[in-house]
Amino acid sequence: SDVYKRQDMDNLFQKSWPKKETIEVDVFQTRQAEIANHKKIYDKHIRSVLEKNEEDEKAFGETVEEFSLLVGNYEKLLAKYIAALDNFSNLSELQGYLRKTKEAYNPCTLRCYLSLIHI
């Protein structure tokens, strides 16, 4: 009885062998090729993202340097304006001075704003 069971199992195995090959060729190899293709696309995407990230970091560093210069220059100018406040004796002189300080402030903020847009 044990011999018959083994023969039956061998017969079933031999009958299913062509199905295994068909499945391997039709499904497994096809899926394996799709996965390999996806990996190539993924690797290409990662490379492009890393390159873009490097470019963005460089641009950001340049913008930070530019901002530092703009803010540093504006701070010096503002300190100069604050030091000069004691020299005015009437309201009209102070109003004229206020206009000068606003004119100095606007280009600084405008350049900072334009630089932020380009980031």
Short mmCIF file of C-alpha atoms in Angstrom, two decimals:
data_model
loop_
_atom_site.label_atom_id
_atom_site.label_comp_id
_atom_site.label_asym_id
_atom_site.label_seq_id
_atom_site.Cartn_x
_atom_site.Cartn_y
_atom_site.Cartn_z
CA SER A 1 0.00 0.00 0.00
CA ASP A 2 2.90 2.35 0.76
CA VAL A 3 4.38 1.62 -2.68
CA TYR A 4 1.09 2.50 -4.38
CA LYS A 5 0.87 5.80 -2.54
CA ARG A 6 4.39 6.66 -3.59
CA GLN A 7 3.64 5.78 -7.22
CA ASP A 8 0.49 7.90 -7.11
CA MET A 9 2.44 10.82 -5.73
CA ASP A 10 5.12 10.39 -8.39
CA ASN A 11 2.45 10.36 -11.09
CA LEU A 12 0.87 13.52 -9.70
CA PHE A 13 4.25 15.19 -9.51
CA GLN A 14 5.06 14.28 -13.12
CA LYS A 15 1.70 15.62 -14.25
CA SER A 16 2.20 18.90 -12.43
CA TRP A 17 5.78 19.44 -13.65
CA PRO A 18 4.75 21.12 -16.93
CA LYS A 19 2.47 23.42 -14.96
CA LYS A 20 5.40 24.41 -12.76
CA GLU A 21 7.50 25.32 -15.79
CA THR A 22 4.63 27.28 -17.31
CA ILE A 23 4.09 29.19 -14.08
CA GLU A 24 7.80 29.86 -13.76
CA VAL A 25 8.09 31.20 -17.32
CA ASP A 26 4.77 33.04 -17.54
CA VAL A 27 4.48 34.48 -14.05
CA PHE A 28 7.75 34.37 -12.15
CA GLN A 29 10.11 35.55 -14.89
CA THR A 30 7.67 38.22 -16.04
CA ARG A 31 7.31 39.54 -12.51
CA GLN A 32 11.06 39.34 -11.98
CA ALA A 33 11.61 41.50 -15.08
CA GLU A 34 9.00 44.01 -13.87
CA ILE A 35 10.73 44.25 -10.49
CA ALA A 36 14.14 44.75 -12.13
CA ASN A 37 12.70 47.48 -14.35
CA HIS A 38 11.07 49.14 -11.36
CA LYS A 39 14.36 49.05 -9.47
CA LYS A 40 16.12 50.81 -12.39
CA ILE A 41 13.44 53.51 -12.43
CA TYR A 42 13.64 53.86 -8.65
CA ASP A 43 17.46 54.16 -8.72
CA LYS A 44 17.26 56.80 -11.46
CA HIS A 45 14.69 58.73 -9.43
CA ILE A 46 16.86 58.58 -6.30
CA ARG A 47 19.88 59.88 -8.24
CA SER A 48 17.89 62.78 -9.67
CA VAL A 49 16.46 63.66 -6.25
CA LEU A 50 19.93 63.62 -4.68
CA GLU A 51 21.32 65.83 -7.47
CA LYS A 52 18.42 68.27 -7.05
CA ASN A 53 18.97 68.24 -3.29
CA GLU A 54 22.65 69.16 -3.77
CA GLU A 55 21.70 72.04 -6.07
CA ASP A 56 19.09 73.26 -3.59
CA GLU A 57 21.52 73.08 -0.67
CA LYS A 58 24.08 75.09 -2.65
CA ALA A 59 21.46 77.70 -3.60
CA PHE A 60 20.24 77.85 0.00
CA GLY A 61 23.79 78.38 1.27
CA GLU A 62 24.29 81.23 -1.19
CA THR A 63 20.97 82.78 -0.14
CA VAL A 64 21.89 82.54 3.54
CA GLU A 65 25.20 84.29 2.80
CA GLU A 66 23.37 86.99 0.87
CA PHE A 67 20.85 87.44 3.69
CA SER A 68 23.66 87.66 6.22
CA LEU A 69 25.29 90.44 4.25
CA LEU A 70 22.00 92.27 3.74
CA VAL A 71 21.03 92.04 7.39
CA GLY A 72 24.54 92.96 8.55
CA ASN A 73 24.59 96.04 6.33
CA TYR A 74 21.10 97.00 7.46
CA GLU A 75 22.05 96.58 11.13
CA LYS A 76 25.04 98.90 10.63
CA LEU A 77 22.85 101.45 8.88
CA LEU A 78 20.20 101.18 11.59
CA ALA A 79 22.81 101.68 14.33
CA LYS A 80 24.01 104.79 12.49
CA TYR A 81 20.43 106.09 12.27
CA ILE A 82 19.76 105.41 15.95
CA ALA A 83 22.97 107.20 16.95
CA ALA A 84 21.90 110.23 14.93
CA LEU A 85 18.48 110.55 16.61
CA ASP A 86 19.79 112.83 19.36
CA ASN A 87 20.94 115.41 16.78
CA PHE A 88 17.44 116.53 15.77
CA SER A 89 15.69 119.40 17.42
CA ASN A 90 12.28 119.57 15.76
CA LEU A 91 9.58 117.32 14.38
CA SER A 92 10.11 118.12 10.70
CA GLU A 93 13.76 117.02 10.87
CA LEU A 94 12.69 113.76 12.54
CA GLN A 95 10.01 113.18 9.88
CA GLY A 96 12.58 113.66 7.12
CA TYR A 97 14.89 111.28 8.90
CA LEU A 98 12.07 108.75 9.25
CA ARG A 99 11.57 108.88 5.48
CA LYS A 100 15.30 108.18 4.98
CA THR A 101 15.18 105.16 7.28
CA LYS A 102 12.12 103.77 5.50
CA GLU A 103 13.88 104.21 2.16
CA ALA A 104 16.84 102.25 3.54
CA TYR A 105 14.55 99.52 4.92
CA ASN A 106 12.52 98.89 1.76
CA PRO A 107 15.38 97.80 -0.56
CA CYS A 108 16.67 95.41 2.10
CA THR A 109 13.30 93.75 2.61
CA LEU A 110 12.61 93.70 -1.12
CA ARG A 111 15.92 91.94 -1.88
CA CYS A 112 15.29 89.45 0.92
CA TYR A 113 11.79 88.77 -0.38
CA LEU A 114 12.98 88.32 -3.97
CA SER A 115 15.71 85.96 -2.83
CA LEU A 116 13.16 83.89 -0.92
CA ILE A 117 11.01 83.55 -4.01
CA HIS A 118 13.92 82.02 -5.94
CA ILE A 119 14.57 79.32 -3.33
#
